[in-house]
mmCIF file of C-alpha atoms in Angstrom:
data_model
loop_
_atom_site.group_PDB
_atom_site.id
_atom_site.type_symbol
_atom_site.label_atom_id
_atom_site.label_comp_id
_atom_site.label_asym_id
_atom_site.label_seq_id
_atom_site.Cartn_x
_atom_site.Cartn_y
_atom_site.Cartn_z
ATOM 1 C CA TRP A 761 0.252 0.113 0.047
ATOM 2 C CA LEU A 762 2.617 2.287 0.897
ATOM 3 C CA LEU A 763 4.683 1.541 -2.326
ATOM 4 C CA ALA A 764 1.296 2.604 -4.223
ATOM 5 C CA GLN A 765 0.949 6.020 -2.678
ATOM 6 C CA GLN A 766 4.425 7.085 -3.717
ATOM 7 C CA LYS A 767 4.512 10.081 -6.406
ATOM 8 C CA SER A 768 6.362 10.039 -9.506
ATOM 9 C CA ASP A 769 9.090 12.150 -8.118
ATOM 10 C CA GLY A 770 10.065 9.559 -5.352
ATOM 11 C CA ALA A 771 8.315 11.085 -2.545
ATOM 12 C CA TRP A 772 5.428 10.787 -0.466
ATOM 13 C CA ALA A 773 3.208 13.871 0.107
ATOM 14 C CA ASP A 774 1.709 14.542 3.529
ATOM 15 C CA GLN A 775 -1.744 13.296 3.061
ATOM 16 C CA ALA A 776 -2.793 13.261 6.772
ATOM 17 C CA TYR A 777 -0.918 10.068 7.395
ATOM 18 C CA SER A 778 -0.690 12.019 10.669
ATOM 19 C CA GLU A 779 -3.530 14.001 12.247
ATOM 20 C CA HIS A 780 -1.032 16.128 14.495
ATOM 21 C CA TRP A 781 1.791 16.940 11.433
ATOM 22 C CA HIS A 782 1.145 18.538 8.056
ATOM 23 C CA ILE A 783 3.301 20.467 6.305
ATOM 24 C CA ASP A 784 4.710 21.541 2.774
ATOM 25 C CA SER A 785 7.726 19.939 2.670
ATOM 26 C CA LYS A 786 7.656 16.210 1.483
ATOM 27 C CA VAL A 787 11.244 15.577 2.976
ATOM 28 C CA PRO A 788 10.027 14.347 6.415
ATOM 29 C CA THR A 789 7.022 12.160 5.358
ATOM 30 C CA THR A 790 9.070 10.353 2.612
ATOM 31 C CA ALA A 791 12.144 10.218 5.118
ATOM 32 C CA TYR A 792 9.715 8.516 7.353
ATOM 33 C CA ILE A 793 8.332 6.419 5.171
ATOM 34 C CA ALA A 794 11.319 5.144 3.194
ATOM 35 C CA TRP A 795 13.089 4.626 6.714
ATOM 36 C CA ALA A 796 10.104 2.097 7.533
ATOM 37 C CA LEU A 797 10.688 0.689 4.026
ATOM 38 C CA ILE A 798 14.314 -0.102 4.578
ATOM 39 C CA GLU A 799 13.643 -1.447 8.000
ATOM 40 C CA ALA A 800 11.218 -4.012 6.767
ATOM 41 C CA GLY A 801 13.222 -5.191 3.921
ATOM 42 C CA TYR A 802 12.539 -3.054 1.332
ATOM 43 C CA ALA A 803 16.027 -1.276 0.654
ATOM 44 C CA ASP A 804 16.829 -3.161 -2.504
ATOM 45 C CA THR A 805 13.677 -1.954 -4.102
ATOM 46 C CA PRO A 806 13.382 0.901 -7.211
ATOM 47 C CA GLN A 807 10.721 2.675 -4.988
ATOM 48 C CA VAL A 808 12.889 2.751 -2.238
ATOM 49 C CA ALA A 809 16.385 3.723 -3.930
ATOM 50 C CA GLN A 810 13.737 6.558 -5.679
ATOM 51 C CA ALA A 811 12.710 7.774 -2.245
ATOM 52 C CA ILE A 812 16.258 8.099 -0.922
ATOM 53 C CA SER A 813 17.381 10.211 -4.154
ATOM 54 C CA TYR A 814 14.622 12.232 -3.317
ATOM 55 C CA VAL A 815 15.712 12.788 0.159
ATOM 56 C CA ARG A 816 19.388 13.266 -0.464
ATOM 57 C CA GLU A 817 18.353 15.974 -3.101
ATOM 58 C CA HIS A 818 16.081 18.214 -0.826
ATOM 59 C CA ALA A 819 17.055 17.483 2.789
ATOM 60 C CA LEU A 820 19.718 19.913 3.349
ATOM 61 C CA GLN A 821 17.344 22.883 2.602
ATOM 62 C CA GLU A 822 15.308 21.387 6.149
ATOM 63 C CA GLU A 823 15.422 23.949 8.867
ATOM 64 C CA ASP A 824 13.615 21.970 11.066
ATOM 65 C CA ALA A 825 15.562 19.630 13.491
ATOM 66 C CA TYR A 826 12.478 17.109 13.667
ATOM 67 C CA ALA A 827 12.678 16.719 10.005
ATOM 68 C CA LEU A 828 16.051 16.936 9.261
ATOM 69 C CA ALA A 829 16.348 13.744 11.913
ATOM 70 C CA LEU A 830 13.969 11.872 10.173
ATOM 71 C CA ALA A 831 16.255 12.520 6.694
ATOM 72 C CA ALA A 832 19.339 11.471 8.713
ATOM 73 C CA ASN A 833 17.523 8.432 10.161
ATOM 74 C CA ALA A 834 16.539 7.417 6.187
ATOM 75 C CA LEU A 835 19.996 7.879 4.753
ATOM 76 C CA SER A 836 22.062 6.065 7.571
ATOM 77 C CA ALA A 837 19.678 3.352 7.382
ATOM 78 C CA TYR A 838 20.122 3.227 3.406
ATOM 79 C CA ASP A 839 24.085 4.356 3.175
ATOM 80 C CA PRO A 840 25.476 5.472 6.370
ATOM 81 C CA ASP A 841 29.218 5.994 4.575
ATOM 82 C CA ASP A 842 27.736 8.208 1.447
ATOM 83 C CA ALA A 843 28.775 11.723 1.501
ATOM 84 C CA THR A 844 25.363 13.553 1.716
ATOM 85 C CA THR A 845 24.407 11.138 4.409
ATOM 86 C CA GLN A 846 27.214 12.684 6.529
ATOM 87 C CA ALA A 847 26.319 16.326 5.093
ATOM 88 C CA VAL A 848 23.199 15.619 6.647
ATOM 89 C CA LEU A 849 24.580 14.585 9.595
ATOM 90 C CA ASP A 850 26.820 17.253 10.012
ATOM 91 C CA ARG A 851 24.227 19.590 9.435
ATOM 92 C CA LEU A 852 21.982 17.777 12.153
ATOM 93 C CA TYR A 853 25.035 18.279 14.609
ATOM 94 C CA GLU A 854 25.352 21.831 14.092
ATOM 95 C CA MET A 855 21.230 22.170 15.120
ATOM 96 C CA ARG A 856 22.429 21.164 18.434
ATOM 97 C CA VAL A 857 22.045 22.966 21.853
ATOM 98 C CA GLU A 858 24.396 22.144 24.376
ATOM 99 C CA GLU A 859 23.172 23.166 27.909
ATOM 100 C CA ASP A 860 24.925 21.827 31.194
ATOM 101 C CA GLY A 861 26.728 18.957 29.358
ATOM 102 C CA ALA A 862 23.601 17.862 27.844
ATOM 103 C CA VAL A 863 23.077 17.947 24.283
ATOM 104 C CA TYR A 864 19.446 18.256 22.554
ATOM 105 C CA TRP A 865 17.618 19.405 19.341
ATOM 106 C CA GLN A 866 14.471 21.686 19.641
ATOM 107 C CA ALA A 867 11.776 20.480 17.485
ATOM 108 C CA GLY A 868 9.845 23.536 15.941
ATOM 109 C CA ALA A 869 6.800 21.505 14.860
ATOM 110 C CA ALA A 870 4.763 19.155 16.129
ATOM 111 C CA SER A 871 6.109 15.322 15.238
ATOM 112 C CA PHE A 872 4.040 12.641 13.347
ATOM 113 C CA MET A 873 2.835 11.629 16.833
ATOM 114 C CA GLY A 874 1.761 15.175 17.757
ATOM 115 C CA GLY A 875 5.030 15.685 20.299
ATOM 116 C CA ALA A 876 5.745 19.289 20.782
ATOM 117 C CA GLY A 877 7.468 21.648 22.977
ATOM 118 C CA GLU A 878 9.349 19.286 25.468
ATOM 119 C CA SER A 879 8.110 15.771 24.256
ATOM 120 C CA GLY A 880 8.726 17.325 20.365
ATOM 121 C CA SER A 881 12.245 17.879 21.814
ATOM 122 C CA LEU A 882 12.600 14.358 23.436
ATOM 123 C CA GLU A 883 11.602 12.823 20.089
ATOM 124 C CA THR A 884 13.874 14.860 18.014
ATOM 125 C CA THR A 885 16.770 14.329 20.386
ATOM 126 C CA ALA A 886 16.368 10.460 20.248
ATOM 127 C CA LEU A 887 16.006 10.724 16.545
ATOM 128 C CA ALA A 888 19.309 12.950 15.868
ATOM 129 C CA ALA A 889 21.002 10.415 18.205
ATOM 130 C CA ILE A 890 19.824 7.219 16.191
ATOM 131 C CA ALA A 891 20.617 8.891 13.336
ATOM 132 C CA LEU A 892 24.153 10.002 14.507
ATOM 133 C CA MET A 893 25.098 6.332 16.216
ATOM 134 C CA ARG A 894 24.164 4.627 13.034
ATOM 135 C CA GLY A 895 26.188 7.098 10.849
ATOM 136 C CA HIS A 896 29.009 6.649 13.121
ATOM 137 C CA ALA A 897 29.112 10.372 13.402
ATOM 138 C CA HIS A 898 29.894 13.067 16.505
ATOM 139 C CA SER A 899 30.075 10.727 19.052
ATOM 140 C CA ASP A 900 30.200 13.614 21.719
ATOM 141 C CA ALA A 901 26.878 14.858 20.650
ATOM 142 C CA VAL A 902 25.459 11.404 21.276
ATOM 143 C CA SER A 903 26.897 11.236 24.681
ATOM 144 C CA GLY A 904 25.116 14.631 25.405
ATOM 145 C CA ALA A 905 22.010 13.748 23.951
ATOM 146 C CA LEU A 906 21.674 10.396 25.795
ATOM 147 C CA ALA A 907 22.339 12.772 28.965
ATOM 148 C CA TYR A 908 19.490 14.641 27.970
ATOM 149 C CA LEU A 909 17.203 11.863 26.989
ATOM 150 C CA ILE A 910 18.149 10.311 30.788
ATOM 151 C CA GLN A 911 17.308 13.631 32.325
ATOM 152 C CA GLY A 912 14.096 13.726 30.513
ATOM 153 C CA LYS A 913 12.639 10.821 31.874
ATOM 154 C CA ASP A 914 9.478 11.482 34.176
ATOM 155 C CA SER A 915 8.489 10.207 37.333
ATOM 156 C CA TRP A 916 6.571 7.242 35.750
ATOM 157 C CA GLY A 917 9.717 6.239 33.949
ATOM 158 C CA THR A 918 8.572 7.179 30.719
ATOM 159 C CA TRP A 919 9.277 10.367 28.461
ATOM 160 C CA ARG A 920 6.207 12.246 28.206
ATOM 161 C CA THR A 921 4.420 10.435 25.394
ATOM 162 C CA THR A 922 4.466 6.818 23.922
ATOM 163 C CA GLN A 923 6.494 8.074 20.442
ATOM 164 C CA ALA A 924 9.020 9.372 22.697
ATOM 165 C CA THR A 925 9.470 6.555 25.261
ATOM 166 C CA ILE A 926 9.548 4.252 22.232
ATOM 167 C CA LEU A 927 12.863 5.833 20.977
#
């Protein structure tokens, strides 16, 4: 079904896949779906290759850390050593905020699952850490991100939202 929804340019448009997150950019939606397909074993399909080409072409234009972290995860899952993957990871690294030994990424818009504010930043930071680890990049930021995530755990042992806790 997902493959049948792909546009001719390799992207997926935000067609209310999420009730929370609607933006004009096709990069985060395409990255999120491509990443899921890669993890599900579809990395060698022409559709995923076309989606990755789309993400590679447009990811560095993204200004939102959440969108860029999704792109970084799709690219790192597909080919962590690719020059564009590394450039996206470097751009993501530049967007970090450092505070008292912790590193985090602020979410600009609500996440696909509706995380905003602190919850959105927890999701975004977890996504950034996953991408940086998978791409073998900026281990200093990964350590700081893990510190931030540990500090963000609430009294119930979770991270405010289901998606943040999962990540």
